[in-house]
Coordinates of C-alpha atoms and ligand atoms in Angstrom, one line a residue:
M1 CA -40.5 12.7 24.5
S2 CA -38.4 10.2 23.0
A3 CA -35.4 11.4 20.6
L4 CA -37.2 8.9 17.5
E5 CA -41.0 10.7 18.4
A6 CA -38.9 14.2 18.3
L7 CA -37.9 13.9 14.2
G8 CA -40.8 15.3 11.8
S9 CA -42.4 13.0 9.6
P10 CA -39.4 10.3 9.6
R11 CA -39.2 8.2 6.4
L12 CA -36.6 5.1 6.1
A13 CA -35.1 4.0 3.0
V14 CA -33.1 1.3 1.8
R15 CA -30.7 1.4 -1.6
S16 CA -28.3 -1.8 -3.0
P17 CA -26.0 -0.9 -5.1
G18 CA -26.7 1.8 -8.3
G19 CA -30.5 1.0 -7.6
A20 CA -33.2 4.0 -6.4
A21 CA -34.5 3.9 -3.0
T22 CA -37.3 2.5 -1.4
M23 CA -39.0 4.3 1.5
A24 CA -41.6 4.2 3.5
R25 CA -42.9 6.3 6.0
V26 CA -42.3 5.4 9.7
T27 CA -45.3 6.3 12.2
G28 CA -43.5 4.9 15.5
P29 CA -41.1 2.0 17.2
G30 CA -41.2 -1.5 15.2
P31 CA -40.8 -3.2 12.2
V32 CA -41.2 -1.5 8.7
E33 CA -41.1 -2.9 5.0
L34 CA -38.8 -2.1 2.4
G35 CA -39.7 -4.2 -0.4
A36 CA -37.6 -7.7 0.6
L37 CA -36.1 -6.5 3.9
T38 CA -37.5 -5.2 6.5
V39 CA -35.7 -2.5 8.9
T40 CA -36.8 -2.3 13.0
L41 CA -36.4 0.6 14.8
E42 CA -36.2 0.3 18.8
E43 CA -36.6 3.5 20.6
R44 CA -34.4 4.7 23.0
A45 CA -33.5 7.7 26.0
D46 CA -31.5 9.5 23.6
G47 CA -31.9 7.8 20.3
W48 CA -33.0 4.4 18.4
G49 CA -31.5 1.6 17.7
W50 CA -31.9 -0.5 14.5
S51 CA -31.8 -3.9 12.2
V52 CA -32.0 -4.8 9.1
A53 CA -33.5 -8.2 8.0
N54 CA -33.6 -9.9 4.7
A55 CA -37.0 -11.5 4.5
G56 CA -37.4 -13.0 0.8
G57 CA -35.7 -15.6 -0.3
D58 CA -32.5 -13.8 -2.6
P59 CA -29.6 -12.3 -1.3
V60 CA -29.7 -8.6 -1.1
A61 CA -26.9 -6.6 -1.7
L62 CA -27.6 -3.5 0.5
E63 CA -25.3 0.1 0.4
C64 CA -27.3 2.0 3.0
V65 CA -30.0 2.3 5.4
R66 CA -31.2 5.5 5.9
L67 CA -33.4 7.4 8.8
E68 CA -34.5 11.0 7.5
W69 CA -36.7 13.9 8.9
D70 CA -37.8 17.4 8.3
A71 CA -35.5 19.3 11.1
G72 CA -37.7 22.2 10.1
P73 CA -36.9 25.9 8.7
L74 CA -33.9 26.5 6.7
G75 CA -32.7 29.9 9.0
G76 CA -30.3 32.5 8.0
D77 CA -27.1 31.7 9.3
A78 CA -27.2 27.7 10.4
R79 CA -24.6 25.3 10.2
M80 CA -22.8 21.8 10.4
L81 CA -19.7 20.7 12.0
R82 CA -18.8 18.4 9.0
H83 CA -16.4 15.6 10.2
G84 CA -14.2 13.9 8.1
Y85 CA -14.1 10.3 7.4
Q86 CA -10.8 8.9 7.8
S87 CA -7.2 11.1 9.9
W88 CA -6.7 13.3 6.8
S89 CA -10.5 14.4 5.9
P90 CA -11.0 17.7 6.5
T91 CA -13.1 18.6 10.1
G92 CA -15.2 21.9 9.9
V93 CA -18.2 23.7 10.0
A94 CA -20.1 24.3 7.1
R95 CA -23.2 27.0 6.2
I96 CA -25.8 25.0 4.8
G97 CA -27.2 26.0 2.1
V98 CA -24.0 28.4 0.8
D99 CA -20.5 25.7 1.0
R100 CA -20.8 22.6 -1.0
D101 CA -19.8 19.0 -0.7
P102 CA -15.9 18.6 -2.2
S103 CA -17.5 15.6 -4.2
A104 CA -19.8 18.0 -6.5
T105 CA -16.6 19.9 -7.4
P106 CA -16.0 19.2 -11.0
G107 CA -13.4 17.0 -12.3
S108 CA -13.5 15.3 -8.7
I109 CA -11.7 11.9 -9.1
G110 CA -13.3 8.7 -7.8
L111 CA -10.2 8.1 -5.2
V112 CA -10.3 10.7 -3.6
R113 CA -13.8 10.9 -3.4
G114 CA -13.3 7.2 -2.1
M115 CA -10.4 7.9 0.3
H116 CA -12.1 10.8 1.9
H117 CA -16.1 9.5 2.6
A118 CA -17.7 6.6 3.6
D119 CA -19.7 7.1 0.2
S120 CA -17.7 7.6 -2.9
A121 CA -20.1 8.8 -5.5
V122 CA -21.0 12.3 -5.8
V123 CA -23.6 13.7 -3.9
A124 CA -27.0 14.1 -5.6
D125 CA -27.7 17.8 -4.8
P126 CA -24.8 19.6 -4.3
H127 CA -26.3 21.8 -1.5
E128 CA -26.2 18.2 0.7
L129 CA -23.7 18.7 2.8
R130 CA -22.1 15.5 5.1
S131 CA -20.7 14.6 8.1
E132 CA -18.9 11.2 9.3
L133 CA -19.8 9.1 12.4
V134 CA -20.8 12.3 14.5
T135 CA -22.1 15.9 13.9
V136 CA -23.7 19.2 15.4
L137 CA -25.9 21.2 14.0
A138 CA -27.1 24.7 14.9
L139 CA -30.4 25.0 12.9
T140 CA -32.2 28.3 14.2
P141 CA -30.7 30.6 16.4
G142 CA -32.1 30.5 19.6
S143 CA -32.3 26.9 19.4
P144 CA -30.3 24.3 20.4
L145 CA -27.4 22.9 19.2
V146 CA -28.2 19.3 17.8
G147 CA -25.4 16.7 18.0
L148 CA -25.6 13.4 16.8
G149 CA -23.4 10.3 16.6
F150 CA -23.3 6.5 15.6
D151 CA -22.8 4.4 18.8
A152 CA -19.5 2.8 16.9
G153 CA -18.2 2.3 13.4
A154 CA -16.9 -1.1 13.5
G155 CA -19.5 -3.4 11.2
H156 CA -20.8 -0.2 8.8
D157 CA -19.9 3.6 8.0
G158 CA -22.4 6.1 10.1
T159 CA -23.0 9.1 7.7
F160 CA -24.9 12.3 8.6
R161 CA -26.5 14.2 5.6
V162 CA -28.3 17.7 5.6
R163 CA -29.8 19.3 2.8
P164 CA -32.3 22.3 1.9
D165 CA -35.2 21.5 0.9
T166 CA -37.6 24.2 0.0
G167 CA -37.1 26.6 2.8
R168 CA -36.6 23.5 5.3
V169 CA -33.4 21.3 6.4
A170 CA -34.2 17.7 5.6
V171 CA -31.5 15.5 7.9
A172 CA -30.4 11.7 7.2
A173 CA -28.1 9.5 9.3
E174 CA -27.4 6.7 6.4
A175 CA -26.1 3.6 7.8
H176 CA -23.3 2.6 5.1
L177 CA -22.8 -0.8 3.9
G178 CA -21.3 -0.3 1.0
G179 CA -22.8 -3.2 -0.8
A180 CA -22.5 -5.8 1.5
V181 CA -24.9 -9.1 1.0
L182 CA -27.4 -9.6 3.1
A183 CA -28.4 -13.5 2.8
P184 CA -32.2 -14.6 2.1
G185 CA -33.3 -15.2 6.2
A186 CA -30.2 -12.7 7.8
E187 CA -30.0 -10.6 10.0
R188 CA -28.1 -7.4 10.2
R189 CA -27.6 -5.1 13.5
L190 CA -27.3 -1.5 12.7
H191 CA -24.8 0.9 14.5
G192 CA -27.1 3.2 17.4
V193 CA -27.6 6.8 16.3
T194 CA -27.8 9.1 20.1
V195 CA -29.5 13.0 19.5
D196 CA -28.5 15.0 21.2
E197 CA -29.3 18.8 22.2
G198 CA -27.0 21.6 24.2
D199 CA -25.6 25.4 23.4
D200 CA -21.9 23.8 23.5
A201 CA -20.7 21.9 20.5
S202 CA -17.5 21.0 22.3
L203 CA -19.6 19.3 25.5
L204 CA -21.9 17.7 22.9
L205 CA -18.7 15.9 21.0
E206 CA -17.1 15.2 24.1
A207 CA -19.8 13.5 24.8
W208 CA -20.2 11.4 22.3
A209 CA -17.0 10.7 22.5
A210 CA -16.5 9.1 25.7
R211 CA -19.8 7.2 25.3
A212 CA -17.9 5.8 22.2
G213 CA -14.7 5.7 23.6
Q214 CA -16.2 3.6 26.2
A215 CA -18.9 1.5 25.0
G216 CA -15.8 0.2 21.6
G217 CA -13.1 -0.4 24.7
A218 CA -11.1 2.6 23.2
R219 CA -7.6 2.4 24.5
T220 CA -6.8 5.3 25.9
G221 CA -3.9 4.3 29.1
A222 CA -0.3 4.8 26.5
P223 CA 1.7 7.7 28.4
Y224 CA 1.8 11.0 26.5
Q225 CA 3.9 10.2 23.3
V226 CA 7.2 11.9 22.6
G227 CA 9.1 11.1 20.1
W228 CA 11.2 11.4 16.3
C229 CA 10.0 10.7 13.5
S230 CA 11.9 10.9 9.9
W231 CA 9.5 11.6 7.4
Y232 CA 8.6 15.3 6.8
H233 CA 12.6 15.8 6.4
Y234 CA 13.9 13.2 4.4
F235 CA 10.4 12.4 3.0
H236 CA 11.2 9.1 0.6
D237 CA 14.7 9.6 0.4
V238 CA 15.9 8.7 3.9
T239 CA 18.9 6.7 4.5
E240 CA 20.3 4.4 6.9
A241 CA 22.8 7.6 7.9
A242 CA 20.3 9.8 8.1
L243 CA 17.9 7.4 11.0
R244 CA 22.3 6.9 12.4
A245 CA 23.3 10.6 12.4
N246 CA 19.9 11.7 14.3
L247 CA 19.8 8.7 16.7
A248 CA 23.9 9.8 17.0
R249 CA 22.6 13.5 18.0
S250 CA 19.9 12.7 20.1
A251 CA 21.2 12.3 23.5
G252 CA 20.0 15.1 25.7
W253 CA 17.0 15.3 23.8
P254 CA 14.1 13.5 25.4
F255 CA 12.5 11.6 22.8
D256 CA 10.8 7.8 24.0
V257 CA 10.2 6.7 20.5
F258 CA 12.4 6.9 17.6
Q259 CA 9.9 6.3 14.7
L260 CA 11.6 5.7 10.7
D261 CA 8.8 6.4 8.4
D262 CA 8.2 5.5 4.3
G263 CA 10.8 4.9 2.7
W264 CA 13.2 1.9 4.1
Q265 CA 11.1 -1.0 2.8
R266 CA 12.0 -3.1 -0.2
H267 CA 8.3 -2.4 -1.7
I268 CA 5.1 -1.6 -0.4
G269 CA 3.6 -4.8 0.4
D270 CA 7.0 -6.1 1.8
W271 CA 7.5 -5.3 4.8
L272 CA 10.0 -8.2 6.3
A273 CA 13.3 -6.5 3.8
T274 CA 14.8 -3.4 3.6
N275 CA 15.7 -1.7 0.7
D276 CA 19.7 -0.6 -0.6
R277 CA 19.8 2.5 1.1
F278 CA 19.2 0.4 4.5
P279 CA 22.6 -2.0 4.4
S280 CA 21.9 -2.9 8.0
T281 CA 18.1 -6.0 8.9
L282 CA 15.4 -5.2 10.7
P283 CA 16.2 -6.8 13.9
E284 CA 20.0 -4.5 13.3
L285 CA 17.8 -1.2 13.1
A286 CA 15.4 -1.8 16.3
G287 CA 18.4 -3.0 17.8
S288 CA 20.5 0.8 17.6
I289 CA 17.5 2.3 18.6
A290 CA 16.7 0.2 21.6
A291 CA 20.2 0.3 22.1
E292 CA 20.2 4.2 22.6
G293 CA 17.5 4.0 24.9
R294 CA 14.3 5.3 22.7
R295 CA 11.4 2.7 21.6
P296 CA 12.2 1.5 17.9
G297 CA 8.7 3.0 15.6
I298 CA 8.8 1.7 12.8
W299 CA 6.2 2.8 9.3
L300 CA 4.4 0.2 6.8
A301 CA 1.0 1.2 5.1
P302 CA -0.3 -2.9 5.7
F303 CA -3.1 -3.1 3.4
L304 CA -1.4 -2.5 0.2
A305 CA 1.2 -4.3 -2.4
S306 CA 3.1 -2.6 -5.4
P307 CA 2.5 -4.2 -8.8
G308 CA 6.4 -4.9 -8.2
S309 CA 6.1 -6.2 -4.6
E310 CA 6.7 -10.2 -4.1
L311 CA 3.7 -10.5 -2.5
A312 CA 1.6 -9.5 -5.5
A313 CA 3.9 -11.8 -7.9
A314 CA 3.7 -14.7 -5.2
H315 CA -0.2 -14.4 -4.4
P316 CA -2.0 -12.2 -7.1
D317 CA -5.2 -13.8 -6.1
W318 CA -4.6 -12.0 -2.5
L319 CA -5.3 -8.6 -3.9
A320 CA -8.9 -7.1 -4.3
R321 CA -10.3 -6.6 -7.3
W322 CA -11.6 -3.4 -9.9
D323 CA -12.7 -5.8 -11.9
E324 CA -11.9 -8.8 -14.4
Q325 CA -9.3 -7.4 -15.6
R326 CA -7.9 -5.3 -13.0
P327 CA -6.4 -5.2 -9.4
L328 CA -8.4 -2.4 -6.6
V329 CA -5.7 0.7 -6.9
G330 CA -5.9 2.2 -2.9
M331 CA -3.5 4.8 -3.9
V332 CA -1.3 6.5 -6.5
N333 CA 2.0 7.6 -5.0
P334 CA 5.0 8.9 -7.1
G335 CA 7.2 8.3 -4.6
W336 CA 6.0 4.5 -4.8
G337 CA 6.3 4.7 -9.0
G338 CA 2.6 4.8 -9.2
A339 CA -0.5 2.9 -8.4
V340 CA -0.1 0.4 -5.9
H341 CA -2.8 -2.4 -5.4
T342 CA -5.2 -3.2 -2.4
L343 CA -4.7 -6.4 -0.5
D344 CA -8.6 -8.5 0.0
T345 CA -8.9 -8.4 4.1
T346 CA -12.1 -10.6 3.2
R347 CA -9.7 -13.6 2.6
P348 CA -8.1 -15.4 6.1
E349 CA -4.9 -15.9 4.4
V350 CA -4.5 -12.2 3.7
L351 CA -5.4 -11.9 7.5
A352 CA -3.0 -14.4 8.2
H353 CA -0.3 -13.0 6.5
I354 CA -1.1 -9.0 7.8
E355 CA -0.8 -10.7 11.7
H356 CA 2.7 -12.2 10.5
V357 CA 4.3 -9.1 9.9
A358 CA 2.8 -7.6 12.8
A359 CA 4.5 -10.0 14.8
E360 CA 7.7 -10.4 13.1
L361 CA 8.1 -6.4 12.5
V362 CA 7.4 -6.6 16.6
A363 CA 9.4 -9.9 17.4
A364 CA 12.5 -7.0 15.1
G365 CA 12.5 -5.2 17.8
F366 CA 9.7 -2.0 16.3
T367 CA 6.9 -2.5 19.1
Y368 CA 5.5 1.1 17.8
L369 CA 3.8 0.6 14.2
K370 CA 2.8 3.4 12.6
L371 CA 0.1 1.6 10.5
D372 CA -0.8 3.8 7.2
F373 CA -3.0 4.6 3.9
T374 CA -5.3 1.9 5.9
Y375 CA -8.5 3.3 4.4
A376 CA -8.2 1.3 1.5
P377 CA -9.6 -1.9 1.9
S378 CA -12.9 0.5 2.7
L379 CA -12.3 1.4 -0.9
P380 CA -15.5 0.1 -3.6
G381 CA -14.3 -2.7 -5.4
R382 CA -14.7 -7.2 -5.6
F383 CA -13.9 -8.5 -2.2
H384 CA -13.4 -12.1 -1.2
D385 CA -16.3 -12.6 0.8
P386 CA -19.0 -9.6 -0.9
A387 CA -21.2 -10.3 2.7
R388 CA -18.8 -7.7 4.4
T389 CA -19.2 -3.7 4.6
P390 CA -15.9 -1.1 4.0
A391 CA -15.6 -0.5 7.5
E392 CA -15.7 -4.6 8.5
R393 CA -12.9 -4.7 5.9
V394 CA -10.7 -2.3 7.6
R395 CA -11.4 -3.7 10.6
A396 CA -10.7 -6.9 10.0
G397 CA -7.3 -5.7 8.7
M398 CA -6.3 -4.2 11.7
E399 CA -7.9 -6.6 13.5
A400 CA -5.1 -8.8 12.5
V401 CA -2.3 -6.3 13.4
R402 CA -3.3 -5.9 16.5
R403 CA -3.0 -9.9 17.1
G404 CA 0.6 -10.4 15.4
A405 CA 1.9 -7.3 17.2
G406 CA -0.1 -8.4 20.8
P407 CA -1.7 -6.4 23.3
D408 CA 1.7 -4.2 24.1
A409 CA 2.5 -2.8 20.4
F410 CA 1.6 0.9 19.8
L411 CA -0.6 1.4 17.7
L412 CA -0.6 4.5 15.6
G413 CA -3.5 4.6 13.1
C414 CA -2.7 6.9 10.3
G415 CA -5.1 7.2 6.6
L416 CA -7.8 5.2 9.2
P417 CA -11.5 6.0 8.9
L418 CA -12.2 6.7 12.3
G419 CA -14.8 4.6 14.0
A420 CA -13.2 1.2 12.5
G421 CA -10.0 2.8 14.6
I422 CA -11.9 2.6 18.1
G423 CA -10.9 -0.4 20.4
V424 CA -7.8 -1.3 18.0
V425 CA -5.1 1.8 18.0
D426 CA -3.3 3.4 20.7
G427 CA -2.9 6.6 18.5
M428 CA -5.1 8.3 16.0
R429 CA -3.4 10.7 13.2
I430 CA -6.5 12.9 13.4
G431 CA -5.1 15.6 10.1
P432 CA -3.6 15.7 7.1
D433 CA 0.3 15.7 6.6
V434 CA 1.6 19.1 8.3
A435 CA 4.1 20.5 5.1
P436 CA 7.3 23.0 5.6
H437 CA 4.8 25.9 4.4
W438 CA 1.5 27.2 5.8
E439 CA -0.8 27.1 3.1
V440 CA -1.0 24.7 -0.2
R441 CA 1.3 26.0 -1.9
P442 CA 0.1 27.4 -5.0
D443 CA 2.8 24.9 -7.7
Q444 CA 1.4 21.9 -5.8
W445 CA -1.1 20.3 -7.6
V446 CA -4.5 19.4 -6.1
P447 CA -7.1 16.6 -6.4
P448 CA -10.3 19.4 -7.7
G449 CA -12.1 20.1 -4.6
Y450 CA -10.4 18.3 -2.3
D451 CA -7.3 20.7 -1.2
G452 CA -8.3 20.9 2.7
V453 CA -6.0 17.3 2.6
E454 CA -3.0 18.4 1.3
P455 CA 0.2 18.3 3.3
A456 CA 0.2 22.2 4.4
T457 CA 0.6 23.2 7.9
R458 CA -2.9 25.1 7.7
N459 CA -4.5 22.0 7.0
A460 CA -3.1 20.3 10.2
W461 CA -4.1 22.9 12.2
R462 CA -7.5 23.0 11.8
N463 CA -8.2 19.3 12.6
T464 CA -6.0 19.4 15.4
L465 CA -7.7 21.8 16.9
S466 CA -11.3 20.5 15.3
R467 CA -10.7 16.5 16.8
S468 CA -8.9 18.2 19.8
F469 CA -12.6 16.6 22.0
Q470 CA -11.5 12.8 20.9
H471 CA -8.1 12.8 23.3
R472 CA -8.2 9.9 25.5
R473 CA -11.5 9.5 24.5
L474 CA -11.4 7.6 21.6
W475 CA -7.3 7.2 21.6
L476 CA -4.2 9.6 22.1
N477 CA -4.7 12.7 19.1
D478 CA -1.4 12.7 17.0
P479 CA -2.2 16.0 16.0
D480 CA 1.2 15.2 13.3
C481 CA 4.8 16.0 13.4
L482 CA 6.3 19.6 15.2
M483 CA 8.6 21.8 12.5
L484 CA 10.6 23.3 14.2
R485 CA 13.9 23.6 11.7
A486 CA 14.3 27.6 11.3
A487 CA 16.6 26.4 7.9
E488 CA 15.2 24.5 4.7
T489 CA 11.9 25.0 4.9
D490 CA 8.9 28.7 3.8
L491 CA 7.5 27.8 7.3
S492 CA 8.2 31.7 8.6
P493 CA 9.1 31.4 12.6
D494 CA 5.6 32.6 13.7
A495 CA 3.8 29.6 11.8
A496 CA 6.2 27.3 13.4
R497 CA 5.3 28.6 16.2
V498 CA 1.4 28.9 16.0
W499 CA 1.7 25.1 14.8
A500 CA 3.7 23.9 18.0
L501 CA 2.3 25.6 20.2
A502 CA -1.2 24.1 19.0
V503 CA 0.2 20.1 19.4
G504 CA 0.9 21.2 22.8
V505 CA -2.5 22.6 23.9
S506 CA -4.0 20.0 22.5
G507 CA -2.1 17.3 24.8
G508 CA -1.6 15.2 21.5
M509 CA 1.3 13.2 20.7
A510 CA 4.7 15.4 19.8
L511 CA 7.0 14.2 17.6
V512 CA 10.3 16.0 16.3
S513 CA 10.6 15.6 12.5
D514 CA 13.8 17.4 11.7
D515 CA 17.4 16.4 10.9
L516 CA 18.8 17.1 14.5
A517 CA 21.3 18.8 12.9
L518 CA 19.4 22.2 11.2
L519 CA 17.8 22.2 15.3
D520 CA 19.4 25.3 17.4
G521 CA 18.5 25.9 20.9
G522 CA 15.6 28.3 19.6
A523 CA 14.0 24.9 18.7
R524 CA 14.8 22.8 21.5
R525 CA 13.0 25.3 24.2
L526 CA 10.4 26.2 21.5
L527 CA 10.3 21.6 22.1
D528 CA 10.4 21.9 26.3
E529 CA 7.3 25.3 25.7
V530 CA 5.6 22.4 23.7
L531 CA 6.0 19.4 26.2
A532 CA 5.0 21.7 29.1
L533 CA 2.1 22.8 28.0
G534 CA 1.4 19.5 26.2
R535 CA 1.7 17.4 29.0
A536 CA -0.6 20.1 31.1
A537 CA -3.0 19.3 28.6
D538 CA -2.6 15.9 28.7
A539 CA -3.0 15.2 31.8
E540 CA -6.2 17.0 32.3
A541 CA -7.6 14.9 28.9
A542 CA -6.6 12.0 30.8
S543 CA -9.0 13.0 34.0
G544 CA -11.9 13.6 31.8
R545 CA -11.2 16.9 30.4
P546 CA -9.9 17.1 26.7
P547 CA -8.8 20.6 25.0
R548 CA -11.6 22.4 23.7
C549 CA -11.7 24.3 21.0
D550 CA -14.7 26.9 21.3
D551 CA -15.2 28.5 17.9
L552 CA -15.6 25.3 16.1
L553 CA -19.1 26.6 14.6
E554 CA -17.9 30.3 13.6
S555 CA -15.0 29.5 12.5
D556 CA -13.3 27.1 9.5
P557 CA -10.8 26.9 10.7
P558 CA -11.3 27.6 14.1
T559 CA -8.9 30.1 15.8
R560 CA -8.8 28.8 19.3
L561 CA -8.1 25.8 21.8
T562 CA -7.7 26.1 25.8
G563 CA -5.9 23.1 27.5
G564 CA -4.3 22.0 30.5
G565 CA -4.1 25.9 32.1
A566 CA -3.5 27.8 28.4
R567 CA -5.6 29.4 25.8
L568 CA -4.2 29.6 22.7
V569 CA -5.4 32.1 19.7
V570 CA -4.1 32.7 16.4
D571 CA -4.4 35.1 14.0
L572 CA -4.5 33.3 11.5
T573 CA -3.5 36.4 9.0
G574 CA -0.1 36.4 10.1
P575 CA -0.6 33.7 11.1
R576 CA 0.3 34.5 14.8
A577 CA -0.5 33.2 18.1
T578 CA -1.4 34.7 21.3
I579 CA -0.9 32.5 24.2
S580 CA -2.2 33.2 27.8
R581 CA -2.5 30.7 31.0
Ligands
9PG601 C1 4.3 8.3 4.2 C2 3.8 9.6 4.3 C3 4.0 10.2 6.2 C4 2.7 10.7 6.6 C5 1.3 10.4 6.5 C6 0.8 9.9 4.7 O1 -3.4 11.9 0.1 N1 -2.5 11.7 -0.5 O2 -1.8 11.5 -1.4 C7 -1.6 12.0 0.6 C8 0.0 10.9 1.0 C9 0.5 11.0 1.8 C10 0.3 11.2 2.6 C11 -0.9 11.2 3.2 C12 -1.4 11.4 2.1 O3 1.2 10.5 4.0 O4 0.4 10.5 6.6 O5 2.8 10.7 7.8 O6 3.9 8.7 6.4 O7 2.5 8.7 4.7 O8 4.3 7.8 2.4

C-alpha cells in the first residue's frame, strides 16, 4: 500500500485569503477539481507529490492547499512534536487534546503570530496544534511513530495541523501560499510530503533532514566555528572601544571569528556606514580584526529599514505595504527607536540593492554575515509582485545576499524561516536568544502566548536539544552564544555550565559573548571543555550521525542529549548537568 492509500478518508481543500475552503474527497491519485482550481496528486512510495493549476479565466489568490485525513482514534496520551517556523520559534512536544496553539491565547499579537508561524491567523480551533516543515506524531500507544515532512521550503511554507475531532485525530498537511496569485492557465508545483514510520523520533527526523538537505543542496561543509560575538554583553550599546578592547584581550583565545553585532550601524537599513560610537570605517574595523588573525563578522538585518534611514527616505517605494497609507512593520524594537519597515523583496531593484550591500560588506573584509530578522518579508502585506509566496519573498532576499557575498562568505541565518534557508545559509540559529538569566524574568514583557520565544537561556536550551538532528544535514546549527562570565549575570554557575555543555554536545557553533575582561581561568576551562565536546560531536555529525535527543517526545523541554561519545543529562529543577563519556 502506498503512503497516499494508507491515509484514512483523505480530503483536499483550497482556500483563498479571507475565504471559506473549497473541499473534495480524494479517491486516489490524479486531478481533483476544486472550483476553478485543479489539484493533482501523485502517489510516491514514501508520500505524495502535488501541484495546483488555475483552469479558470481569472487570477486566483491562494492562501493554502491542504490534504487532510483521519488518523484514527485519539488515544489517551497522543503527542505531536511541534517544530517552530523560524530560528527563534520554540520546538518541543505537545499533548494532543490538552495543549493549545499559542495563537489562541487571548491578546496574542498579529506581528508575533506572523513571526512564528507560516499562517499568522489565529487557529480556528484552540485545540488544533501545528508544526512547521516537519513533525513526528505519537498517536496510539504501541503503534509506530509517524514522521511527516515537506521535501523543501523554498517555494512555499508547509504546515502540519493536528486536531481532535469527536474522539478521533484529524491530520492535515498544508502548503501555505499566503495569498500568492495564480494566473489563469498557470500551474504551481507544491513541495512533496513524505510519510515515514518508526519507533525512534530522532531517527525519523534525521532521515527527513538528510533527504531535505540533500535535495536542497544544503551547505554543510564549513569547518567547526569558534568565535566571539558582541551582543550578549554589550547589546545595543556596543562601541568601537569595547570591540577593540576585546580584540586586544583575545590573544590566546581560540577564536576563528570575531563578530560585531547590532549597534554599529548608522540606521537599520543603512548598512554601509557606522554610527558615532564607531569612529572607524567598516574596512578599518575589518582590517583590525583580520590583523589579529580572526575572520571579521558583522550583523545586519538586510530586509528591514527604519523610518529614519536614508534608504527609506530615498526609496519609499521599496517598502512593502500594510495598506495604502502605511508601510509594513517588520519589527518593533525599542533599541531601534520603535517600529521598522520591511523591504519589498519582490522588486528587482530591492534585490539589486541587497546584493550590493552584501558585496560591499564582504569587500570591506566582513566575510561572515549574521543575517537577522530575515522572516520579515514572509509577513502578510502588499508586495509589488502578488504572485510570490511568503517563502519565495524570503528566499529571493537570501539569494540576493548570497549573490552579493559570493560563494565563500559564511552566511548565518537568524530569525529565518527554516525551510527557506536550506541551500543558502552555512549556519542557522536554531533557537531563541540566550540571556544572562535562565528563566524568562518576572519583569520581562512577554507577548501573550509566546513566552517560549523570549530571551532566556532555558528557551535556547530547549531548541538546542530539539533541533539537534539538523546539524550538518541542513547547515551548521548555531545554538546561540555561550554565557561564560561569572560577574554581571544572573545565571548561576550551574546554569551557565548546563548551557555550555549543551552547546558542546550539540556539536554546534561555539561563540563566546562576554567582555573577555570578566573571564577567569574557570571560564576558560569551561570553554576548552565545550570545544573538546563540540569538536567530537561535530565530527560525528559530519560523518552522518548528528547528536541525538532521546526524550524529545517525553519532555518539553527535553533533558538528554548524546553526541561525540558524551551523554548529557540535565535536572531542570536546578538546573544542573551530569555528563558521562
Ligand atoms: C540583535 C539581536 C541579536 C540576537 C538575535 C536577535 O522577538 N524579538 O523581539 C526578538 C528581538 C531580538 C532578537 C530576537 C528576538 O535577537 O537573535 O542574537 O543579534 O537580534 O538585535
